[in-house]
Amino acid sequence: MAFGIGGAVGTALSPLPWKLTDDLSIWTQNWPWTPVPPHGEVTQVDSVCTLCPGGCGISVRKVEDRVVKIEGMPGHPVNDGGICLLGASGAQLLYGPSRIEGPLKRVGRRGDGRWQPVSWKAAVAEVAGKLGVLRSGGEPHTLGCLLRSDRGTVPGLFSRLLTVFGSPNLMRMPSIQDTYELTLYQMQGALALPGFDVDNTDFLLSFGSGYIQGWGSPVHMFRAHSRWRNRGGRVVQVEPRLSISAAKADDWLAIKPGTEAALAMGLSHVIITESLYDRDFIENRCRGFESWVDAEGRIQPGFKQRVLNTYTPAKVSEITGIAAADVVRLARDFAKAARPLAICGRGRGRVPGDLGAFMAVHALNALCGSIQRAGGVWAVPEPDYINWFQPEMDKVAATGMQQSRLDGAGGPQYPLARYLTSYLAEIINAGKGYPLKALLVAGDNPAYTLPAGGNVRKALDSIPFIVSFSSFMDETTRMADLVLPNHIYLERLEDVPLAQGFSRPLVQLCKPVTAPQFNTRHSGDVVIDIARALGGSVATAFPWKSYADCLKETLGGNFQKLMRQVYMVGRGTGAPGHNAAFETASGKFEFTNPEFKIRPDYEPIEAEGDAASFPLVLVPYDSMRLASGFVADSPFMVKAVDDTVLKGRDILVEINPQTARKYGLADGAIALLRTPRGKARVKIYHFEGLMPGLVAMPTGLGHSAYDEYIGGKGVNFNRLIGPVQDPVSGLDAAWGIRAKLTRV
Amino acid sequence: MSTADEKSRKAAAQPSGSIPTAEEGPAPADTAGGKVMAFFFIGLAASLFVGWIVFPKLLYSQKKQPIDFNHAMHVQEVDNGCESCHFFRPDGTFTGIPKLDKCLECHEEVQGDSAEESRFVNQYAQKGKEVPWLVYAKQPACVFFSHVAHVRMGKMDCAACHGNIGESQHTRVYEQNRISGYSRDIWGRNISGFKRHTWDSMKMADCAACHKRAGVHQTSVQTGKGACFVCHK
Ligand code: SF4
């Protein structure tokens, strides 16, 4: 014992305990596994975020070559320094564990996740070999290509490849862009994109659009929202759920889902009866407002007559569930605002929607003159800088291009639609048309993002050869035979031809901020490689040495300018005005396009399923905290999700307590949610802000691929819903699906 | 001495409730007391030996720098003293130990006849590989240190913290703390923590003492002393 005491005294008199305590405390404050950015030179590189179509400018902070922070680019016309959660967590996508490190070839069964790394040369040779067989067999049209967007040089190269190869089956992923483009074409004759001058509007009427939940250009909308708040603009949100957008609005009108078009028509009724419309615009710049006599001598009812006959406030109230007095008041407020703007496309705008409804909302804007003027809707011309030489097509290609599209777009039934991608899976599964023998997928994750996910997977399974260009091991890529990973946006050079919903034409350049982390290759280069390997007229259509060469040549003098300043705005700041705005045959705004006889109207689109077996209706809701598009949520975003959305691995579905009581569903209970398309285990969340009879589910969860941080959490809404075709355009107009909840 | 004996005796005594008398204590007192003292001193000596001599040896591992760098010679060759290689970037950040690029400005080819130099050129310069220097002055990641604040604004001399490293002809052995992973220079070579020069150690107390002398933000609401956030962001 004395030895022990002596030892203790001696130890206390030595530096040992003090030094050890100090070292341990330093050790605990600096866990060796906590990543610390290296010391080094700090630089800032400006580029563009392409994680959504929002088109924000970003300013990336680097230490040496390591990306440490992504911020919004100050002074950028879209986001002026602002950024969203997804954009801010881009570094996690760059360095995250789901990146694909080089070209892979499937070994083992499809979806097993067993891969063999191959060289780029071998991978390109394999694609060229497989595709070459289709051409030599005289069936080039059995090659399909799914892209996120069809604008810009990289989609342009894919599109060119398909053309000279001989396939009409280039498909773009669905969104409200589809319907807005048709609306502008029908009513203004313009091949254009919709732009919304939200900066200058003083009254925003949103028909279910999540204006601060990712609709349009998300950060731009956030900034506009702050501006309305500061300058006293008004916002009215029309939707069946008390969403964030509804909660932040001045007024929230809970409407029966799917009846928004009736409300738009009802508002027009009040505005017309009370003569609140923009007389000058209607009388001088529009056609089809009044009834007219057509070439055959028949009287065609004008917009005014149809609205007055059918959409009285009382009738509209019956359809929408909104009190007639509210309809009248809203119409007056809207029409009396100096610069009112009505927008549509539900939530984030993932589902195209029905054309009649979009036209009804556009007609409402027209009534108030909010077309092509400050605070209104502007037709933004398609980017026109890609002027490549016309490629020569050989006989195989020419015959292939004669085939009708597999998705039926532009065909006899749906002549208006450019793409009907939402139905591709159903068509393939039903064995209609011809079978697809090869599919290239770039920039999107259709196995996750398309409706009726189960069908999509089945359809993909029937395609013998799938090539994915994804940078991540996502759901679609897991089903691929060959993976040719692209650089991610922080590593590549690419033009960004639009910012969704932005009112002016904008061309931007996304440039490599850091060196590629892995053995990835620019998809533009890979397309050129494939074309070259295919040889013949396919190869001659691609004379560029590399994608970078192609881009430089395409942008000409603007390339250097864009390298320096990131973006170029096409037009001055003012509104485009009405002169030359309407490219219709009449040169006027058309309430009913005489060529197509398509008009603004309310045609009920029913939710799929029968009410007897499925008494409830499931609707989706979008949130800025979850990415529901082609990019999965970042781990950071998953952490930011409320426990009213995701708890552990369980997704929460909202239900009105009154409805919940009727079905014996306690708050927090686990239930089985069934729809005609699938079933899922969910947790019940009582929410007063949802209309009785509905069940609301967040989108963006339920990834089955990716890594432990992202995958296996919650349920993918797209698995539970199927497309519902708009009879006019053929586009998917599903707003919800019938559902049943049972306790388990 | 037998502790077992003692215990059993106490145990036997207690149930009767009697208070142990002097006679019951360890006997014979002088020889046993001597033993106790002896053991005490052996323990004391052993632990002092361990604490002062063995422990520091065990605590630090010895590492050699990848290249034996001659500061003295380089300082003679360059025009601008320390700042020729350790300089401020235009944005005010400090370069610290130069990257390979800086070395390459002179050493793309072998310049002299030093074996170390040709090793550097062959192994690093020509392969484009950064030299994995071991940084004596590296502070934990939780410390925010700005050179510009000290050197430019505070007008401090490099040597105030780094000593006369500019005069050294060889790199010292880098002693790495096995627990915290940082260099021995932070705590100081003297294990007891005493210092003679300002650069002998670079612990928080050293920073704080100097900040106090210079009156740097002695404004902490909580402690009334130096504000934590000056260094810990
Ligand atoms: S809104 Fe879209 S473009 Fe803008 S930062 Fe977020 S993800 Fe990127």
mmCIF file of C-alpha atoms in Angstrom, chain A residues 389-713:
data_model
loop_
_atom_site.group_PDB
_atom_site.id
_atom_site.type_symbol
_atom_site.label_atom_id
_atom_site.label_comp_id
_atom_site.label_asym_id
_atom_site.label_seq_id
_atom_site.Cartn_x
_atom_site.Cartn_y
_atom_site.Cartn_z
ATOM 1 C CA PHE A 389 -24.962 21.423 -89.975
ATOM 2 C CA GLN A 390 -27.760 19.207 -91.198
ATOM 3 C CA PRO A 391 -26.478 15.640 -90.863
ATOM 4 C CA GLU A 392 -26.710 13.255 -93.726
ATOM 5 C CA MET A 393 -28.882 10.231 -93.082
ATOM 6 C CA ASP A 394 -28.329 6.931 -94.783
ATOM 7 C CA LYS A 395 -31.195 4.729 -95.942
ATOM 8 C CA VAL A 396 -31.388 2.747 -92.727
ATOM 9 C CA ALA A 397 -31.726 5.943 -90.721
ATOM 10 C CA ALA A 398 -34.272 7.453 -93.076
ATOM 11 C CA THR A 399 -36.484 4.364 -92.884
ATOM 12 C CA GLY A 400 -36.086 4.133 -89.147
ATOM 13 C CA MET A 401 -37.143 7.762 -88.713
ATOM 14 C CA GLN A 402 -40.311 7.036 -90.676
ATOM 15 C CA GLN A 403 -41.548 4.776 -87.900
ATOM 16 C CA SER A 404 -44.052 6.219 -85.490
ATOM 17 C CA ARG A 405 -42.908 7.003 -81.988
ATOM 18 C CA LEU A 406 -43.407 4.222 -79.502
ATOM 19 C CA ASP A 407 -44.983 6.527 -76.916
ATOM 20 C CA GLY A 408 -47.579 7.731 -79.438
ATOM 21 C CA ALA A 409 -46.622 11.414 -79.148
ATOM 22 C CA GLY A 410 -47.397 13.332 -82.311
ATOM 23 C CA GLY A 411 -49.328 10.331 -83.609
ATOM 24 C CA PRO A 412 -52.925 10.321 -84.841
ATOM 25 C CA GLN A 413 -54.381 10.102 -81.333
ATOM 26 C CA TYR A 414 -52.236 12.753 -79.664
ATOM 27 C CA PRO A 415 -50.966 15.028 -82.405
ATOM 28 C CA LEU A 416 -50.105 17.861 -80.030
ATOM 29 C CA ALA A 417 -47.810 16.080 -77.597
ATOM 30 C CA ARG A 418 -44.089 16.055 -78.209
ATOM 31 C CA TYR A 419 -43.361 13.400 -75.634
ATOM 32 C CA LEU A 420 -45.594 10.988 -73.750
ATOM 33 C CA THR A 421 -42.869 9.438 -71.664
ATOM 34 C CA SER A 422 -45.176 8.665 -68.743
ATOM 35 C CA TYR A 423 -46.854 5.951 -70.821
ATOM 36 C CA LEU A 424 -43.814 4.293 -72.250
ATOM 37 C CA ALA A 425 -43.822 1.582 -69.609
ATOM 38 C CA GLU A 426 -47.478 0.719 -70.135
ATOM 39 C CA ILE A 427 -47.027 0.558 -73.888
ATOM 40 C CA ILE A 428 -43.999 -1.691 -73.586
ATOM 41 C CA ASN A 429 -45.668 -3.958 -71.035
ATOM 42 C CA ALA A 430 -48.823 -4.256 -73.113
ATOM 43 C CA GLY A 431 -46.707 -5.305 -76.088
ATOM 44 C CA LYS A 432 -48.156 -2.478 -78.221
ATOM 45 C CA GLY A 433 -46.133 -1.218 -81.135
ATOM 46 C CA TYR A 434 -42.684 -2.661 -81.561
ATOM 47 C CA PRO A 435 -40.359 -3.827 -78.792
ATOM 48 C CA LEU A 436 -37.525 -1.588 -77.638
ATOM 49 C CA LYS A 437 -34.277 -3.475 -77.983
ATOM 50 C CA ALA A 438 -31.894 -0.965 -76.506
ATOM 51 C CA LEU A 439 -32.273 2.061 -74.277
ATOM 52 C CA LEU A 440 -29.918 4.887 -73.405
ATOM 53 C CA VAL A 441 -30.762 6.738 -70.202
ATOM 54 C CA ALA A 442 -29.057 10.027 -69.438
ATOM 55 C CA GLY A 443 -29.631 12.685 -66.836
ATOM 56 C CA ASP A 444 -32.606 11.090 -65.151
ATOM 57 C CA ASN A 445 -33.685 8.163 -63.072
ATOM 58 C CA PRO A 446 -36.945 6.964 -64.670
ATOM 59 C CA ALA A 447 -37.216 3.840 -62.527
ATOM 60 C CA TYR A 448 -37.717 6.208 -59.607
ATOM 61 C CA THR A 449 -39.255 9.349 -61.093
ATOM 62 C CA LEU A 450 -41.831 8.001 -63.552
ATOM 63 C CA PRO A 451 -45.294 7.116 -62.285
ATOM 64 C CA ALA A 452 -46.243 3.477 -61.842
ATOM 65 C CA GLY A 453 -42.721 2.611 -60.783
ATOM 66 C CA GLY A 454 -43.509 -1.104 -60.735
ATOM 67 C CA ASN A 455 -44.522 -0.999 -64.380
ATOM 68 C CA VAL A 456 -41.447 0.990 -65.287
ATOM 69 C CA ARG A 457 -39.184 -1.609 -63.776
ATOM 70 C CA LYS A 458 -41.043 -4.367 -65.544
ATOM 71 C CA ALA A 459 -40.731 -2.500 -68.822
ATOM 72 C CA LEU A 460 -37.032 -1.874 -68.292
ATOM 73 C CA ASP A 461 -36.595 -5.531 -67.509
ATOM 74 C CA SER A 462 -37.949 -6.433 -70.923
ATOM 75 C CA ILE A 463 -35.417 -4.260 -72.761
ATOM 76 C CA PRO A 464 -32.433 -6.451 -73.627
ATOM 77 C CA PHE A 465 -29.780 -3.751 -73.487
ATOM 78 C CA ILE A 466 -29.817 -0.708 -71.208
ATOM 79 C CA VAL A 467 -27.017 1.826 -70.985
ATOM 80 C CA SER A 468 -27.008 4.279 -68.119
ATOM 81 C CA PHE A 469 -24.990 7.503 -68.214
ATOM 82 C CA SER A 470 -25.671 8.281 -64.573
ATOM 83 C CA SER A 471 -22.994 9.405 -62.141
ATOM 84 C CA PHE A 472 -24.777 7.635 -59.294
ATOM 85 C CA MET A 473 -25.853 4.097 -58.601
ATOM 86 C CA ASP A 474 -29.539 5.001 -58.765
ATOM 87 C CA GLU A 475 -32.580 2.774 -59.309
ATOM 88 C CA THR A 476 -32.375 2.879 -63.102
ATOM 89 C CA THR A 477 -28.643 2.364 -63.224
ATOM 90 C CA ARG A 478 -29.031 -0.736 -61.087
ATOM 91 C CA MET A 479 -31.069 -2.199 -63.912
ATOM 92 C CA ALA A 480 -28.560 -1.280 -66.592
ATOM 93 C CA ASP A 481 -26.288 -3.633 -68.480
ATOM 94 C CA LEU A 482 -23.612 -1.093 -68.990
ATOM 95 C CA VAL A 483 -22.869 2.036 -66.988
ATOM 96 C CA LEU A 484 -20.960 4.895 -68.592
ATOM 97 C CA PRO A 485 -20.782 7.368 -65.709
ATOM 98 C CA ASN A 486 -20.830 11.059 -66.526
ATOM 99 C CA HIS A 487 -18.866 13.651 -64.543
ATOM 100 C CA ILE A 488 -21.135 15.396 -62.076
ATOM 101 C CA TYR A 489 -21.975 19.045 -62.610
ATOM 102 C CA LEU A 490 -19.062 20.258 -60.489
ATOM 103 C CA GLU A 491 -16.656 18.406 -62.731
ATOM 104 C CA ARG A 492 -17.934 19.145 -66.201
ATOM 105 C CA LEU A 493 -18.310 21.725 -68.877
ATOM 106 C CA GLU A 494 -21.804 22.089 -70.279
ATOM 107 C CA ASP A 495 -24.196 24.729 -71.491
ATOM 108 C CA VAL A 496 -27.322 25.303 -69.421
ATOM 109 C CA PRO A 497 -29.865 26.693 -71.836
ATOM 110 C CA LEU A 498 -32.647 27.736 -69.490
ATOM 111 C CA ALA A 499 -33.763 28.460 -65.987
ATOM 112 C CA GLN A 500 -37.230 27.033 -65.563
ATOM 113 C CA GLY A 501 -39.886 29.668 -65.168
ATOM 114 C CA PHE A 502 -37.399 32.538 -65.441
ATOM 115 C CA SER A 503 -38.890 35.349 -67.443
ATOM 116 C CA ARG A 504 -35.964 36.100 -69.738
ATOM 117 C CA PRO A 505 -33.873 33.965 -72.074
ATOM 118 C CA LEU A 506 -30.782 32.907 -70.187
ATOM 119 C CA VAL A 507 -27.819 30.910 -71.412
ATOM 120 C CA GLN A 508 -25.328 29.736 -68.868
ATOM 121 C CA LEU A 509 -22.177 27.723 -68.727
ATOM 122 C CA CYS A 510 -21.579 25.082 -66.122
ATOM 123 C CA LYS A 511 -17.847 24.612 -65.840
ATOM 124 C CA PRO A 512 -15.574 22.206 -64.036
ATOM 125 C CA VAL A 513 -14.985 23.473 -60.560
ATOM 126 C CA THR A 514 -12.739 20.613 -59.593
ATOM 127 C CA ALA A 515 -10.978 17.743 -61.341
ATOM 128 C CA PRO A 516 -13.067 14.587 -61.832
ATOM 129 C CA GLN A 517 -12.880 12.436 -58.730
ATOM 130 C CA PHE A 518 -13.114 9.178 -60.589
ATOM 131 C CA ASN A 519 -12.648 7.544 -63.943
ATOM 132 C CA THR A 520 -15.815 9.161 -65.301
ATOM 133 C CA ARG A 521 -16.217 10.670 -68.756
ATOM 134 C CA HIS A 522 -18.330 13.483 -70.134
ATOM 135 C CA SER A 523 -21.463 12.035 -71.730
ATOM 136 C CA GLY A 524 -21.006 14.433 -74.640
ATOM 137 C CA ASP A 525 -17.650 12.836 -75.360
ATOM 138 C CA VAL A 526 -19.080 9.361 -74.948
ATOM 139 C CA VAL A 527 -21.836 10.054 -77.486
ATOM 140 C CA ILE A 528 -19.202 11.265 -79.944
ATOM 141 C CA ASP A 529 -17.138 8.132 -79.219
ATOM 142 C CA ILE A 530 -20.124 5.867 -79.816
ATOM 143 C CA ALA A 531 -21.016 7.615 -83.052
ATOM 144 C CA ARG A 532 -17.473 7.310 -84.245
ATOM 145 C CA ALA A 533 -17.373 3.620 -83.376
ATOM 146 C CA LEU A 534 -20.606 3.082 -85.291
ATOM 147 C CA GLY A 535 -18.919 4.505 -88.386
ATOM 148 C CA GLY A 536 -20.498 5.493 -91.698
ATOM 149 C CA SER A 537 -22.946 8.374 -91.846
ATOM 150 C CA VAL A 538 -23.390 8.194 -88.087
ATOM 151 C CA ALA A 539 -19.748 9.028 -87.560
ATOM 152 C CA THR A 540 -19.692 11.820 -90.171
ATOM 153 C CA ALA A 541 -22.479 13.603 -88.336
ATOM 154 C CA PHE A 542 -20.059 14.081 -85.436
ATOM 155 C CA PRO A 543 -16.973 15.787 -86.812
ATOM 156 C CA TRP A 544 -15.896 17.263 -83.467
ATOM 157 C CA LYS A 545 -12.701 16.143 -81.816
ATOM 158 C CA SER A 546 -14.266 16.305 -78.400
ATOM 159 C CA TYR A 547 -17.319 17.594 -76.644
ATOM 160 C CA ALA A 548 -15.416 20.674 -75.514
ATOM 161 C CA ASP A 549 -14.604 21.432 -79.142
ATOM 162 C CA CYS A 550 -18.207 20.994 -80.110
ATOM 163 C CA LEU A 551 -19.343 23.325 -77.344
ATOM 164 C CA LYS A 552 -16.769 25.978 -78.192
ATOM 165 C CA GLU A 553 -17.736 25.883 -81.824
ATOM 166 C CA THR A 554 -21.426 26.036 -80.967
ATOM 167 C CA LEU A 555 -21.134 28.996 -78.633
ATOM 168 C CA GLY A 556 -18.593 30.764 -80.809
ATOM 169 C CA GLY A 557 -17.526 34.103 -79.374
ATOM 170 C CA ASN A 558 -19.842 33.676 -76.432
ATOM 171 C CA PHE A 559 -17.840 30.762 -75.066
ATOM 172 C CA GLN A 560 -15.093 32.893 -73.562
ATOM 173 C CA LYS A 561 -17.627 35.386 -72.345
ATOM 174 C CA LEU A 562 -19.568 32.660 -70.586
ATOM 175 C CA MET A 563 -16.388 31.199 -69.128
ATOM 176 C CA ARG A 564 -15.805 34.575 -67.518
ATOM 177 C CA GLN A 565 -19.258 35.625 -66.452
ATOM 178 C CA VAL A 566 -21.206 32.327 -66.267
ATOM 179 C CA TYR A 567 -24.470 33.656 -67.681
ATOM 180 C CA MET A 568 -25.829 35.790 -70.502
ATOM 181 C CA VAL A 569 -29.288 37.273 -70.424
ATOM 182 C CA GLY A 570 -30.852 37.393 -73.840
ATOM 183 C CA ARG A 571 -33.106 40.370 -73.625
ATOM 184 C CA GLY A 572 -33.274 43.661 -71.787
ATOM 185 C CA THR A 573 -34.968 43.895 -68.448
ATOM 186 C CA GLY A 574 -38.272 45.252 -69.707
ATOM 187 C CA ALA A 575 -41.348 43.223 -70.570
ATOM 188 C CA PRO A 576 -41.444 41.890 -74.126
ATOM 189 C CA GLY A 577 -44.677 43.699 -74.940
ATOM 190 C CA HIS A 578 -47.412 42.629 -77.304
ATOM 191 C CA ASN A 579 -45.917 43.481 -80.652
ATOM 192 C CA ALA A 580 -44.761 40.371 -82.421
ATOM 193 C CA ALA A 581 -45.563 38.365 -79.307
ATOM 194 C CA PHE A 582 -48.316 36.350 -80.886
ATOM 195 C CA GLU A 583 -47.259 34.071 -83.661
ATOM 196 C CA THR A 584 -50.715 32.633 -84.245
ATOM 197 C CA ALA A 585 -52.222 32.803 -87.705
ATOM 198 C CA SER A 586 -54.269 35.804 -86.600
ATOM 199 C CA GLY A 587 -51.300 37.431 -84.881
ATOM 200 C CA LYS A 588 -53.473 37.620 -81.802
ATOM 201 C CA PHE A 589 -53.893 35.849 -78.531
ATOM 202 C CA GLU A 590 -56.297 32.958 -79.178
ATOM 203 C CA PHE A 591 -58.831 31.939 -76.557
ATOM 204 C CA THR A 592 -59.631 28.949 -78.735
ATOM 205 C CA ASN A 593 -57.107 27.980 -81.338
ATOM 206 C CA PRO A 594 -59.189 27.575 -84.515
ATOM 207 C CA GLU A 595 -56.733 25.062 -85.884
ATOM 208 C CA PHE A 596 -56.970 22.627 -83.017
ATOM 209 C CA LYS A 597 -60.275 23.679 -81.447
ATOM 210 C CA ILE A 598 -58.712 23.282 -78.075
ATOM 211 C CA ARG A 599 -59.921 25.647 -75.467
ATOM 212 C CA PRO A 600 -59.690 26.525 -71.835
ATOM 213 C CA ASP A 601 -62.100 24.391 -69.908
ATOM 214 C CA TYR A 602 -62.722 22.257 -66.901
ATOM 215 C CA GLU A 603 -62.886 18.577 -67.762
ATOM 216 C CA PRO A 604 -62.866 16.464 -64.626
ATOM 217 C CA ILE A 605 -59.880 14.151 -64.521
ATOM 218 C CA GLU A 606 -60.853 11.330 -62.227
ATOM 219 C CA ALA A 607 -58.437 9.724 -59.814
ATOM 220 C CA GLU A 608 -57.704 6.135 -60.783
ATOM 221 C CA GLY A 609 -59.467 3.396 -58.809
ATOM 222 C CA ASP A 610 -63.019 2.681 -57.691
ATOM 223 C CA ALA A 611 -64.453 4.456 -54.718
ATOM 224 C CA ALA A 612 -65.979 1.305 -53.249
ATOM 225 C CA SER A 613 -62.680 -0.508 -52.695
ATOM 226 C CA PHE A 614 -60.633 2.628 -52.229
ATOM 227 C CA PRO A 615 -62.617 5.146 -50.196
ATOM 228 C CA LEU A 616 -59.814 7.705 -49.780
ATOM 229 C CA VAL A 617 -57.721 9.676 -52.249
ATOM 230 C CA LEU A 618 -53.941 9.808 -52.012
ATOM 231 C CA VAL A 619 -52.264 13.061 -53.086
ATOM 232 C CA PRO A 620 -48.570 13.915 -53.123
ATOM 233 C CA TYR A 621 -46.881 16.927 -51.630
ATOM 234 C CA ASP A 622 -43.444 18.330 -52.435
ATOM 235 C CA SER A 623 -41.021 20.003 -50.130
ATOM 236 C CA MET A 624 -37.792 21.943 -50.515
ATOM 237 C CA ARG A 625 -36.200 19.641 -47.989
ATOM 238 C CA LEU A 626 -36.497 16.639 -50.261
ATOM 239 C CA ALA A 627 -35.347 16.363 -53.838
ATOM 240 C CA SER A 628 -37.957 14.463 -55.738
ATOM 241 C CA GLY A 629 -36.321 14.666 -59.121
ATOM 242 C CA PHE A 630 -33.513 12.848 -60.824
ATOM 243 C CA VAL A 631 -31.052 13.702 -58.080
ATOM 244 C CA ALA A 632 -31.638 11.947 -54.815
ATOM 245 C CA ASP A 633 -31.690 13.815 -51.530
ATOM 246 C CA SER A 634 -28.304 14.535 -50.099
ATOM 247 C CA PRO A 635 -27.550 13.000 -46.692
ATOM 248 C CA PHE A 636 -27.708 16.549 -45.310
ATOM 249 C CA MET A 637 -31.270 16.933 -46.598
ATOM 250 C CA VAL A 638 -32.388 13.670 -45.084
ATOM 251 C CA LYS A 639 -31.215 15.050 -41.733
ATOM 252 C CA ALA A 640 -33.273 18.194 -42.254
ATOM 253 C CA VAL A 641 -36.545 16.331 -42.740
ATOM 254 C CA ASP A 642 -39.140 16.795 -39.998
ATOM 255 C CA ASP A 643 -40.329 13.851 -37.969
ATOM 256 C CA THR A 644 -43.808 14.548 -39.299
ATOM 257 C CA VAL A 645 -42.458 13.389 -42.675
ATOM 258 C CA LEU A 646 -40.054 10.613 -41.831
ATOM 259 C CA LYS A 647 -39.490 8.885 -38.531
ATOM 260 C CA GLY A 648 -36.755 6.294 -38.503
ATOM 261 C CA ARG A 649 -37.416 4.469 -41.712
ATOM 262 C CA ASP A 650 -41.169 5.047 -41.670
ATOM 263 C CA ILE A 651 -42.843 7.571 -43.911
ATOM 264 C CA LEU A 652 -45.703 9.542 -42.381
ATOM 265 C CA VAL A 653 -48.868 10.138 -44.321
ATOM 266 C CA GLU A 654 -51.124 13.003 -43.388
ATOM 267 C CA ILE A 655 -54.785 12.464 -42.783
ATOM 268 C CA ASN A 656 -57.466 14.695 -41.329
ATOM 269 C CA PRO A 657 -58.238 13.568 -37.748
ATOM 270 C CA GLN A 658 -61.913 13.417 -38.625
ATOM 271 C CA THR A 659 -61.248 10.946 -41.450
ATOM 272 C CA ALA A 660 -58.726 9.092 -39.325
ATOM 273 C CA ARG A 661 -61.303 8.570 -36.595
ATOM 274 C CA LYS A 662 -63.756 7.194 -39.113
ATOM 275 C CA TYR A 663 -61.254 4.503 -40.076
ATOM 276 C CA GLY A 664 -59.906 3.953 -36.572
ATOM 277 C CA LEU A 665 -56.447 5.245 -37.387
ATOM 278 C CA ALA A 666 -54.722 6.617 -34.310
ATOM 279 C CA ASP A 667 -52.020 9.247 -34.602
ATOM 280 C CA GLY A 668 -48.703 7.449 -34.939
ATOM 281 C CA ALA A 669 -50.304 4.115 -35.824
ATOM 282 C CA ILE A 670 -48.753 1.946 -38.496
ATOM 283 C CA ALA A 671 -51.083 1.274 -41.404
ATOM 284 C CA LEU A 672 -51.107 -0.362 -44.768
ATOM 285 C CA LEU A 673 -51.740 2.043 -47.617
ATOM 286 C CA ARG A 674 -53.134 0.464 -50.748
ATOM 287 C CA THR A 675 -53.782 2.011 -54.125
ATOM 288 C CA PRO A 676 -54.684 0.290 -57.388
ATOM 289 C CA ARG A 677 -50.961 0.524 -58.209
ATOM 290 C CA GLY A 678 -49.305 -0.761 -55.082
ATOM 291 C CA LYS A 679 -49.140 -0.868 -51.336
ATOM 292 C CA ALA A 680 -46.856 0.453 -48.661
ATOM 293 C CA ARG A 681 -46.363 0.487 -44.917
ATOM 294 C CA VAL A 682 -46.929 3.970 -43.560
ATOM 295 C CA LYS A 683 -47.255 5.786 -40.264
ATOM 296 C CA ILE A 684 -50.343 7.861 -39.633
ATOM 297 C CA TYR A 685 -50.010 11.562 -38.908
ATOM 298 C CA HIS A 686 -53.128 13.477 -37.949
ATOM 299 C CA PHE A 687 -53.109 16.810 -39.736
ATOM 300 C CA GLU A 688 -55.944 19.298 -39.526
ATOM 301 C CA GLY A 689 -54.605 21.120 -42.559
ATOM 302 C CA LEU A 690 -55.616 18.416 -45.004
ATOM 303 C CA MET A 691 -59.081 18.195 -46.478
ATOM 304 C CA PRO A 692 -61.095 15.242 -45.090
ATOM 305 C CA GLY A 693 -61.127 12.188 -47.317
ATOM 306 C CA LEU A 694 -57.560 12.709 -48.523
ATOM 307 C CA VAL A 695 -54.263 11.123 -47.603
ATOM 308 C CA ALA A 696 -51.138 13.170 -48.346
ATOM 309 C CA MET A 697 -47.723 11.677 -48.855
ATOM 310 C CA PRO A 698 -44.357 13.445 -49.228
ATOM 311 C CA THR A 699 -42.450 12.886 -52.453
ATOM 312 C CA GLY A 700 -38.730 12.287 -52.694
ATOM 313 C CA LEU A 701 -38.379 9.407 -50.255
ATOM 314 C CA GLY A 702 -38.220 5.653 -50.668
ATOM 315 C CA HIS A 703 -35.086 5.245 -52.701
ATOM 316 C CA SER A 704 -34.246 1.586 -53.049
ATOM 317 C CA ALA A 705 -30.815 2.258 -54.516
ATOM 318 C CA TYR A 706 -28.047 4.629 -53.399
ATOM 319 C CA ASP A 707 -26.369 4.284 -50.038
ATOM 320 C CA GLU A 708 -27.318 3.908 -46.398
ATOM 321 C CA TYR A 709 -27.716 7.672 -45.979
ATOM 322 C CA ILE A 710 -30.298 8.027 -48.702
ATOM 323 C CA GLY A 711 -31.782 4.634 -49.490
ATOM 324 C CA GLY A 712 -34.319 2.565 -47.591
ATOM 325 C CA LYS A 713 -36.117 5.498 -45.995
#
